[in-house]
Amino acid sequence: MVSVSLFILVTLITTVISQECVPYTSSYNFTGYPGIWEKPTSTVFNTDEFKRVNSSIDWTKVSKVATHKLTKAGDIDQTGYSASDPDCWWSYNLCTTPKAAGLKPDVVACPEPGTWGLTYDDGPNCSHTVFYDFLKQNNQKATMFFIGSNVASLPNEAKRALADGHQICVHTWSHQYMTTLTNEEVLAELYYTLKVIKYVIGVTPLCWRPPFGDVDDRIRAIAQQLNLTTIIWNLDTNDWNETPDGTETSAQVDTTFQGFVNMGINGTFNNSGVIVLEHELDNNTMSKAVECNTQTGIANIDVQSTTTAA
């Protein structure tokens, strides 16, 4: 995670990202991967490569937990789930300490007091140049949770993250609610994202974040056998929910972010740091990241630990 001194400037400087993008061409060959932004299917399940990966998993260590379903609105359906939360299902009860034996707890906060963990989901984004320039100019190193399909679509854009010193983690191949998937689908979502990141960027991630935070002990057990530590968050900026695509105004997102800053000022982080959820989703969220990071005057960034390995 990234350690950041919570030094707050009074001056508000607003920078707005508005950048068109034409993807760089590349010679990478993604034959044998799932379709871009498609949930993995038997097309990859039946390959010799995936069969080898599947056979390498000790399925006796994976809880026999029923898959969940989505509502008609596309949200996770919690109907009928036990109030005792036997599977440590984050979507139900924000559970992060597994109940199944042998599983490591999720990482939800930076352990060092007074630290601010910069994390951005859903990249790489074709129009992220201004955003990445801002991070570089301000010596801010973040943890980037990359979607495998985006890495395959934008391989040269993805490489910049490592070049700028950011940590690279997995955010699945096609951004599904993981607890709604079969074991094969879960394994493929994680494996092919690991593979494409290694192929394009040159590192093997040791960390991942479930889309929507949707994880339970079944999913954790599969991820752990791929040497992936589950990283959640304990502060959500709600940048993903800003209008026009969401329901919160820009001012509401600003208020949420400023509330986190105030927590740093009043000593809330004196005993433990935080992991803050933000997004490299689109120009809207990246612009908000630049604006809010400028508001706070976050400085003196120091990378405390590495979560990727060559």
Short mmCIF file of C-alpha atoms in Angstrom, two decimals:
data_model
loop_
_atom_site.label_atom_id
_atom_site.label_comp_id
_atom_site.label_asym_id
_atom_site.label_seq_id
_atom_site.Cartn_x
_atom_site.Cartn_y
_atom_site.Cartn_z
CA MET A 1 0.00 0.00 0.00
CA VAL A 2 0.97 3.62 -0.31
CA SER A 3 1.78 5.78 2.68
CA VAL A 4 0.68 9.42 2.44
CA SER A 5 1.12 12.23 4.94
CA LEU A 6 -2.29 13.75 5.58
CA PHE A 7 -1.08 17.33 5.27
CA ILE A 8 -4.02 19.49 4.22
CA LEU A 9 -3.73 22.66 2.16
CA VAL A 10 -6.37 25.37 2.52
CA THR A 11 -6.23 26.32 -1.16
CA LEU A 12 -8.62 24.53 -3.53
CA ILE A 13 -7.30 23.99 -7.02
CA THR A 14 -9.63 22.27 -9.47
CA THR A 15 -8.29 20.40 -12.48
CA VAL A 16 -10.69 18.84 -14.95
CA ILE A 17 -9.71 15.99 -17.22
CA SER A 18 -11.27 16.03 -20.66
CA GLN A 19 -9.31 13.94 -23.08
CA GLU A 20 -10.22 12.04 -26.20
CA CYS A 21 -8.32 8.87 -26.84
CA VAL A 22 -7.27 6.72 -29.75
CA PRO A 23 -5.74 3.46 -28.46
CA TYR A 24 -2.14 2.76 -29.36
CA THR A 25 -1.70 -0.10 -31.80
CA SER A 26 0.23 -3.13 -30.62
CA SER A 27 1.46 -6.51 -31.83
CA TYR A 28 0.29 -8.48 -28.79
CA ASN A 29 -1.56 -11.70 -29.58
CA PHE A 30 -4.42 -12.61 -27.24
CA THR A 31 -5.44 -15.87 -28.88
CA GLY A 32 -6.58 -18.36 -26.27
CA TYR A 33 -7.96 -15.79 -23.85
CA PRO A 34 -11.66 -15.27 -23.10
CA GLY A 35 -13.43 -12.73 -25.30
CA ILE A 36 -12.91 -9.10 -24.34
CA TRP A 37 -15.39 -8.20 -21.59
CA GLU A 38 -16.97 -11.66 -21.86
CA LYS A 39 -17.45 -14.03 -18.95
CA PRO A 40 -15.22 -17.08 -19.58
CA THR A 41 -16.97 -20.07 -21.16
CA SER A 42 -16.26 -23.62 -22.28
CA THR A 43 -14.20 -22.16 -25.12
CA VAL A 44 -11.36 -21.71 -22.62
CA PHE A 45 -12.49 -24.36 -20.10
CA ASN A 46 -11.85 -27.09 -22.69
CA THR A 47 -8.31 -25.99 -23.54
CA ASP A 48 -5.36 -28.04 -22.32
CA GLU A 49 -3.96 -24.93 -20.64
CA PHE A 50 -7.02 -24.30 -18.50
CA LYS A 51 -7.40 -27.99 -17.67
CA ARG A 52 -3.85 -27.93 -16.27
CA VAL A 53 -4.64 -24.86 -14.19
CA ASN A 54 -7.88 -26.39 -12.97
CA SER A 55 -6.14 -29.62 -11.96
CA SER A 56 -3.55 -27.64 -10.00
CA ILE A 57 -6.24 -26.36 -7.61
CA ASP A 58 -6.91 -28.42 -4.49
CA TRP A 59 -10.69 -28.31 -4.69
CA THR A 60 -11.02 -30.04 -1.32
CA LYS A 61 -9.92 -26.72 0.20
CA VAL A 62 -12.68 -24.79 -1.57
CA SER A 63 -15.93 -24.49 0.40
CA LYS A 64 -19.00 -26.01 -1.24
CA VAL A 65 -20.94 -22.74 -1.14
CA ALA A 66 -23.97 -22.23 -3.36
CA THR A 67 -23.62 -19.59 -6.06
CA HIS A 68 -25.74 -16.48 -5.65
CA LYS A 69 -28.00 -14.88 -8.22
CA LEU A 70 -28.66 -11.40 -9.52
CA THR A 71 -31.92 -9.52 -9.21
CA LYS A 72 -33.75 -8.27 -12.28
CA ALA A 73 -32.15 -4.90 -11.60
CA GLY A 74 -28.70 -6.50 -11.85
CA ASP A 75 -27.80 -6.31 -8.15
CA ILE A 76 -26.77 -9.21 -5.97
CA ASP A 77 -29.74 -11.12 -4.57
CA GLN A 78 -29.48 -11.85 -0.83
CA THR A 79 -32.91 -13.48 -0.53
CA GLY A 80 -32.89 -16.54 1.72
CA TYR A 81 -29.28 -16.20 2.84
CA SER A 82 -28.65 -17.19 6.47
CA ALA A 83 -28.41 -14.29 8.94
CA SER A 84 -25.48 -16.09 10.59
CA ASP A 85 -23.42 -15.41 7.44
CA PRO A 86 -21.77 -18.86 7.37
CA ASP A 87 -19.67 -18.05 4.29
CA CYS A 88 -18.25 -14.66 5.34
CA TRP A 89 -20.01 -13.03 2.41
CA TRP A 90 -18.85 -9.43 2.14
CA SER A 91 -21.88 -8.32 0.12
CA TYR A 92 -24.18 -9.46 2.91
CA ASN A 93 -22.44 -8.35 6.07
CA LEU A 94 -19.11 -6.71 5.05
CA CYS A 95 -17.38 -9.79 6.46
CA THR A 96 -13.60 -9.78 5.96
CA THR A 97 -12.43 -12.45 8.44
CA PRO A 98 -13.02 -15.83 6.77
CA LYS A 99 -14.90 -18.54 8.62
CA ALA A 100 -13.46 -21.41 6.59
CA ALA A 101 -10.22 -22.87 7.92
CA GLY A 102 -6.91 -21.93 6.33
CA LEU A 103 -7.97 -18.66 4.70
CA LYS A 104 -6.17 -15.40 5.28
CA PRO A 105 -8.22 -12.34 6.31
CA ASP A 106 -8.93 -9.69 3.69
CA VAL A 107 -6.77 -6.58 3.80
CA VAL A 108 -9.08 -3.66 4.60
CA ALA A 109 -6.78 -0.94 5.97
CA CYS A 110 -3.19 0.22 5.92
CA PRO A 111 -1.77 -0.95 9.25
CA GLU A 112 0.56 2.02 9.66
CA PRO A 113 -1.11 4.92 11.50
CA GLY A 114 -1.77 8.13 9.58
CA THR A 115 -1.57 6.53 6.14
CA TRP A 116 -3.84 6.92 3.16
CA GLY A 117 -3.94 3.99 0.75
CA LEU A 118 -4.47 5.26 -2.79
CA THR A 119 -6.30 2.62 -4.84
CA TYR A 120 -7.93 2.90 -8.25
CA ASP A 121 -10.18 0.22 -9.78
CA ASP A 122 -11.20 -0.57 -13.36
CA GLY A 123 -8.16 0.51 -15.35
CA PRO A 124 -6.34 0.83 -17.55
CA ASN A 125 -8.30 3.58 -19.24
CA CYS A 126 -7.49 4.81 -22.74
CA SER A 127 -7.74 8.47 -21.70
CA HIS A 128 -5.76 8.24 -18.46
CA THR A 129 -2.71 10.22 -19.63
CA VAL A 130 -3.65 13.45 -17.82
CA PHE A 131 -4.55 11.50 -14.67
CA TYR A 132 -1.29 9.53 -14.68
CA ASP A 133 0.65 12.71 -15.40
CA PHE A 134 -0.93 14.26 -12.30
CA LEU A 135 0.06 11.31 -10.11
CA LYS A 136 3.59 11.38 -11.49
CA GLN A 137 4.02 15.13 -11.08
CA ASN A 138 2.89 14.88 -7.47
CA ASN A 139 5.00 11.78 -6.75
CA GLN A 140 1.88 9.79 -5.88
CA LYS A 141 2.17 6.02 -6.14
CA ALA A 142 -1.08 4.06 -6.10
CA THR A 143 -2.33 0.49 -6.24
CA MET A 144 -4.05 -0.09 -9.58
CA PHE A 145 -6.63 -2.87 -9.80
CA PHE A 146 -6.66 -3.72 -13.50
CA ILE A 147 -9.41 -5.49 -15.43
CA GLY A 148 -7.94 -8.18 -17.67
CA SER A 149 -10.09 -7.23 -20.65
CA ASN A 150 -8.88 -3.64 -20.41
CA VAL A 151 -5.25 -4.76 -20.32
CA ALA A 152 -5.83 -6.84 -23.47
CA SER A 153 -7.63 -3.94 -25.16
CA LEU A 154 -5.09 -1.32 -24.11
CA PRO A 155 -1.77 -3.12 -23.55
CA ASN A 156 0.52 -0.16 -24.13
CA GLU A 157 -1.59 2.06 -21.90
CA ALA A 158 -1.40 -0.62 -19.19
CA LYS A 159 2.40 -0.66 -19.25
CA ARG A 160 2.61 2.93 -18.07
CA ALA A 161 1.33 2.04 -14.61
CA LEU A 162 4.38 -0.08 -13.84
CA ALA A 163 6.72 2.40 -15.53
CA ASP A 164 5.42 5.11 -13.18
CA GLY A 165 5.97 2.92 -10.12
CA HIS A 166 2.39 1.95 -9.32
CA GLN A 167 1.50 -1.42 -7.86
CA ILE A 168 -0.53 -3.73 -10.10
CA CYS A 169 -3.33 -5.97 -8.82
CA VAL A 170 -6.08 -8.09 -10.37
CA HIS A 171 -9.66 -6.88 -10.76
CA THR A 172 -10.88 -9.94 -12.74
CA TRP A 173 -11.32 -10.44 -16.47
CA SER A 174 -14.84 -9.07 -17.00
CA HIS A 175 -15.92 -7.45 -13.69
CA GLN A 176 -18.63 -9.91 -12.59
CA TYR A 177 -20.20 -10.44 -9.19
CA MET A 178 -17.84 -13.26 -8.28
CA THR A 179 -20.16 -15.15 -5.93
CA THR A 180 -22.62 -15.64 -8.82
CA LEU A 181 -20.04 -17.59 -10.83
CA THR A 182 -19.19 -21.28 -10.95
CA ASN A 183 -15.80 -22.46 -9.71
CA GLU A 184 -14.52 -22.74 -13.27
CA GLU A 185 -15.68 -19.23 -14.10
CA VAL A 186 -14.07 -17.79 -10.96
CA LEU A 187 -10.78 -19.54 -11.71
CA ALA A 188 -10.78 -18.31 -15.31
CA GLU A 189 -11.66 -14.71 -14.34
CA LEU A 190 -8.62 -14.64 -12.06
CA TYR A 191 -6.18 -16.80 -14.03
CA TYR A 192 -6.51 -15.05 -17.38
CA THR A 193 -6.18 -11.64 -15.74
CA LEU A 194 -2.98 -12.81 -14.04
CA LYS A 195 -1.78 -14.17 -17.36
CA VAL A 196 -2.50 -11.05 -19.41
CA ILE A 197 -0.87 -8.77 -16.82
CA LYS A 198 2.26 -10.94 -16.79
CA TYR A 199 2.31 -11.04 -20.60
CA VAL A 200 1.83 -7.32 -21.14
CA ILE A 201 3.24 -5.60 -18.06
CA GLY A 202 5.79 -8.18 -16.98
CA VAL A 203 4.81 -8.73 -13.35
CA THR A 204 2.76 -11.38 -11.58
CA PRO A 205 0.31 -9.72 -9.17
CA LEU A 206 -0.04 -11.06 -5.65
CA CYS A 207 -3.21 -9.13 -4.86
CA TRP A 208 -6.73 -8.78 -6.14
CA ARG A 209 -9.96 -6.93 -5.42
CA PRO A 210 -13.39 -8.46 -6.11
CA PRO A 211 -15.68 -6.27 -8.22
CA PHE A 212 -18.33 -4.66 -6.01
CA GLY A 213 -16.48 -6.21 -3.05
CA ASP A 214 -18.43 -9.41 -3.77
CA VAL A 215 -16.42 -12.21 -2.17
CA ASP A 216 -17.04 -15.14 0.16
CA ASP A 217 -14.97 -18.03 1.49
CA ARG A 218 -15.40 -20.06 -1.71
CA ILE A 219 -13.99 -17.26 -3.83
CA ARG A 220 -11.23 -16.49 -1.31
CA ALA A 221 -10.09 -20.12 -1.35
CA ILE A 222 -9.70 -20.13 -5.13
CA ALA A 223 -7.89 -16.79 -5.15
CA GLN A 224 -5.57 -17.84 -2.34
CA GLN A 225 -4.45 -20.89 -4.30
CA LEU A 226 -3.41 -18.48 -7.06
CA ASN A 227 -1.30 -16.60 -4.46
CA LEU A 228 -3.70 -13.66 -4.49
CA THR A 229 -4.39 -11.70 -1.32
CA THR A 230 -7.88 -10.19 -1.18
CA ILE A 231 -7.82 -6.40 -0.72
CA ILE A 232 -11.04 -4.56 0.06
CA TRP A 233 -11.28 -0.98 1.42
CA ASN A 234 -12.62 0.82 4.47
CA LEU A 235 -13.47 4.17 2.86
CA ASP A 236 -15.49 4.52 -0.36
CA THR A 237 -15.46 7.91 -2.13
CA ASN A 238 -18.57 6.96 -4.16
CA ASP A 239 -16.90 8.49 -7.22
CA TRP A 240 -18.37 5.58 -9.21
CA ASN A 241 -21.88 6.79 -8.37
CA GLU A 242 -21.52 10.37 -9.60
CA THR A 243 -23.96 11.73 -12.17
CA PRO A 244 -24.69 11.44 -15.06
CA ASP A 245 -24.28 7.65 -14.77
CA GLY A 246 -24.92 7.50 -11.01
CA THR A 247 -27.14 9.25 -8.50
CA GLU A 248 -24.76 11.48 -6.51
CA THR A 249 -23.88 15.02 -7.51
CA SER A 250 -20.30 16.17 -7.81
CA ALA A 251 -20.80 18.22 -4.64
CA GLN A 252 -21.93 15.12 -2.73
CA VAL A 253 -18.83 13.20 -3.76
CA ASP A 254 -16.72 16.21 -2.72
CA THR A 255 -18.40 16.20 0.67
CA THR A 256 -17.69 12.50 1.14
CA PHE A 257 -14.04 12.95 0.24
CA GLN A 258 -13.68 16.00 2.47
CA GLY A 259 -15.20 13.99 5.30
CA PHE A 260 -12.35 11.50 4.97
CA VAL A 261 -9.85 14.34 5.06
CA ASN A 262 -11.47 15.69 8.21
CA MET A 263 -11.11 12.24 9.77
CA GLY A 264 -7.38 12.51 9.16
CA ILE A 265 -7.28 15.94 10.74
CA ASN A 266 -9.24 14.94 13.85
CA GLY A 267 -7.07 11.92 14.60
CA THR A 268 -9.30 9.10 13.35
CA PHE A 269 -6.31 7.56 11.55
CA ASN A 270 -3.91 7.84 14.51
CA ASN A 271 -4.03 4.12 15.24
CA SER A 272 -4.52 2.69 11.78
CA GLY A 273 -4.43 3.99 8.24
CA VAL A 274 -7.10 3.63 5.56
CA ILE A 275 -7.60 2.16 2.12
CA VAL A 276 -9.65 4.52 -0.04
CA LEU A 277 -11.67 3.26 -3.00
CA GLU A 278 -11.45 5.39 -6.16
CA HIS A 279 -11.75 4.54 -9.83
CA GLU A 280 -9.87 4.87 -13.10
CA LEU A 281 -13.23 4.19 -14.68
CA ASP A 282 -13.71 7.19 -16.97
CA ASN A 283 -12.89 10.87 -17.38
CA ASN A 284 -15.45 11.70 -14.72
CA THR A 285 -13.85 9.63 -11.95
CA MET A 286 -10.28 10.48 -12.95
CA SER A 287 -11.12 14.18 -12.99
CA LYS A 288 -12.64 13.82 -9.53
CA ALA A 289 -9.49 12.06 -8.30
CA VAL A 290 -7.32 14.94 -9.50
CA GLU A 291 -9.68 17.52 -8.02
CA CYS A 292 -10.01 15.87 -4.62
CA ASN A 293 -6.33 14.96 -4.28
CA THR A 294 -5.50 18.57 -5.05
CA GLN A 295 -7.97 19.77 -2.43
CA THR A 296 -6.27 17.76 0.28
CA GLY A 297 -2.74 18.67 -0.68
CA ILE A 298 -1.61 15.09 -0.13
CA ALA A 299 2.18 15.04 -0.19
CA ASN A 300 5.29 13.15 0.92
CA ILE A 301 4.23 9.85 -0.58
CA ASP A 302 6.37 6.81 0.24
CA VAL A 303 5.79 3.27 -1.01
CA GLN A 304 5.85 1.08 2.10
CA SER A 305 5.54 -2.39 0.61
CA THR A 306 5.41 -4.17 -2.72
CA THR A 307 2.47 -6.37 -3.70
CA THR A 308 3.72 -7.40 -7.13
CA ALA A 309 6.54 -9.74 -8.11
CA ALA A 310 8.44 -10.07 -11.35
#
